[in-house]
Short mmCIF file of C-alpha atoms in Angstrom, two decimals:
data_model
loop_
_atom_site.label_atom_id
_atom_site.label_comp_id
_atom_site.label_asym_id
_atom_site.label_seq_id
_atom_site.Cartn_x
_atom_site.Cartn_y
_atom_site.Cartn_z
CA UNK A 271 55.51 -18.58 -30.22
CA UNK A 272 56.13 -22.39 -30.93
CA UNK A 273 56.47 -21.84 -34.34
CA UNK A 274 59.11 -19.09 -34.26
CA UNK A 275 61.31 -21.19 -31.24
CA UNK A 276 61.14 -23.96 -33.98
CA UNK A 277 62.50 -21.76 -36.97
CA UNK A 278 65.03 -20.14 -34.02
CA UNK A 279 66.09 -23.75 -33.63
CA UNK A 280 66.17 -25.12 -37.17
CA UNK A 281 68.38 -22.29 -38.31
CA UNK A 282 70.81 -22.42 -35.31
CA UNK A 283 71.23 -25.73 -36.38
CA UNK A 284 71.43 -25.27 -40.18
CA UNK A 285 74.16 -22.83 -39.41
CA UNK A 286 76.36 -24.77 -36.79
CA UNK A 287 76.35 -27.40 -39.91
CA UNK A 288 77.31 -25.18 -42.15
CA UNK A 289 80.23 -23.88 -40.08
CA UNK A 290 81.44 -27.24 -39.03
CA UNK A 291 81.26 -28.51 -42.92
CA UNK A 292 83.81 -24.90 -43.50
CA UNK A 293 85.87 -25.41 -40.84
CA UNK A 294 86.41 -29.10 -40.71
CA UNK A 295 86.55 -30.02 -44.60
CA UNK A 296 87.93 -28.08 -47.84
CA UNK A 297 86.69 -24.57 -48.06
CA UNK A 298 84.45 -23.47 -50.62
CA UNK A 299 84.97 -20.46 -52.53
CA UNK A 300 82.06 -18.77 -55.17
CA UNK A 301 83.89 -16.12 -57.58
CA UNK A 302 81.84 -13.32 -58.57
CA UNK A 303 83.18 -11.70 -61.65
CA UNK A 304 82.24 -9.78 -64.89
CA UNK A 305 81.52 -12.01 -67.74
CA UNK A 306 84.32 -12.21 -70.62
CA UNK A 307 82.79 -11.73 -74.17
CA UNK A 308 79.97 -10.17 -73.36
CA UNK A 309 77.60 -12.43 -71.49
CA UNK A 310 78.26 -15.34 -68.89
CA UNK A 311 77.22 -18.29 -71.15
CA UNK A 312 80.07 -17.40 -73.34
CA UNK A 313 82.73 -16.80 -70.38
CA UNK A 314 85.35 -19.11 -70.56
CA UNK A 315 87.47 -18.26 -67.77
CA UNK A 316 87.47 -21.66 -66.01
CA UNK A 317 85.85 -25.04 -66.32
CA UNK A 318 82.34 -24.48 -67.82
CA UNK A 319 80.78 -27.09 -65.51
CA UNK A 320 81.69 -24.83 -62.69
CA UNK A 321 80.48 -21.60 -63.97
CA UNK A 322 76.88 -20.54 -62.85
CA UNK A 323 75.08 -18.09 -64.59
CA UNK A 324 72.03 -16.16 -63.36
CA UNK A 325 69.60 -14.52 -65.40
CA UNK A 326 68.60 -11.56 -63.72
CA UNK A 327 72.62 -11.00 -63.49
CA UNK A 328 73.84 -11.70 -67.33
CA UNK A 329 77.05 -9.72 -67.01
CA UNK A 330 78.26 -11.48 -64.02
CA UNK A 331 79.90 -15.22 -63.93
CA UNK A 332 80.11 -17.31 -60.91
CA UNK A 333 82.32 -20.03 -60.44
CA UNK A 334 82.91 -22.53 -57.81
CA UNK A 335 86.71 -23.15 -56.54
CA UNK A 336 87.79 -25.23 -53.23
CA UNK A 337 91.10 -24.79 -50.94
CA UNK A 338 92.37 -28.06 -49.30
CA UNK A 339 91.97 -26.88 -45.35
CA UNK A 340 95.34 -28.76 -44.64
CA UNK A 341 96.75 -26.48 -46.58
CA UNK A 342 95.39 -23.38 -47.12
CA UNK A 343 97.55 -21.08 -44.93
CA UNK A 344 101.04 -23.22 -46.18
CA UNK A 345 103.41 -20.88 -44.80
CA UNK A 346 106.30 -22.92 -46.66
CA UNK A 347 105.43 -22.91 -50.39
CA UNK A 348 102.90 -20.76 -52.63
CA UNK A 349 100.69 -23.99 -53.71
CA UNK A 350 97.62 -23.34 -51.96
CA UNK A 351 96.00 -26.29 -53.31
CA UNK A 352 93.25 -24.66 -55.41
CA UNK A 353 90.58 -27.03 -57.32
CA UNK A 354 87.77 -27.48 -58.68
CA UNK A 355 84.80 -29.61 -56.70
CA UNK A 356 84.63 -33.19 -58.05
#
């Protein structure tokens, strides 16, 4: 019983950090989409250091994108402040 209160815990825990990290900071964003020219090591369809490819997935590309929280929902122009993680 110990052990499973102290996975319960560790997990709450792991998840209230997660969701103060989302809320409180930039959001991250992971893109799932087919890979251009026929596999995702040749996809270049953003920055290469920001792609991710998996093997048991090689028609899929995943890149990693951020959206300053400040401005996110900016009712007063269409810059939503998209980058790319440092």
């Amino acid at each position: 019983m110990k052990n499973v209160l102290e996975l319960e815990t560790k997990r709450y825990f792991a998840a209230s950090a997660i969701k103060s990290i989302w809320t409180d900071l930039e959001r991250a964003y992971i893109l799932d989409t087919d890979a251009q020219r026929g596999s995702c090591e040749r996809d270049r369809q953003g920055p290469t250091d920001l792609r991710i490819c998996l093997d048991e997935r090689p028609g899929r590309s995943y890149w990693i994108y951020t959206i300053d929280h400040s401005e996110e929902n900016n009712l007063f122009t269409e810059n939503y402040a998209v980058k790319v993680p440092p």
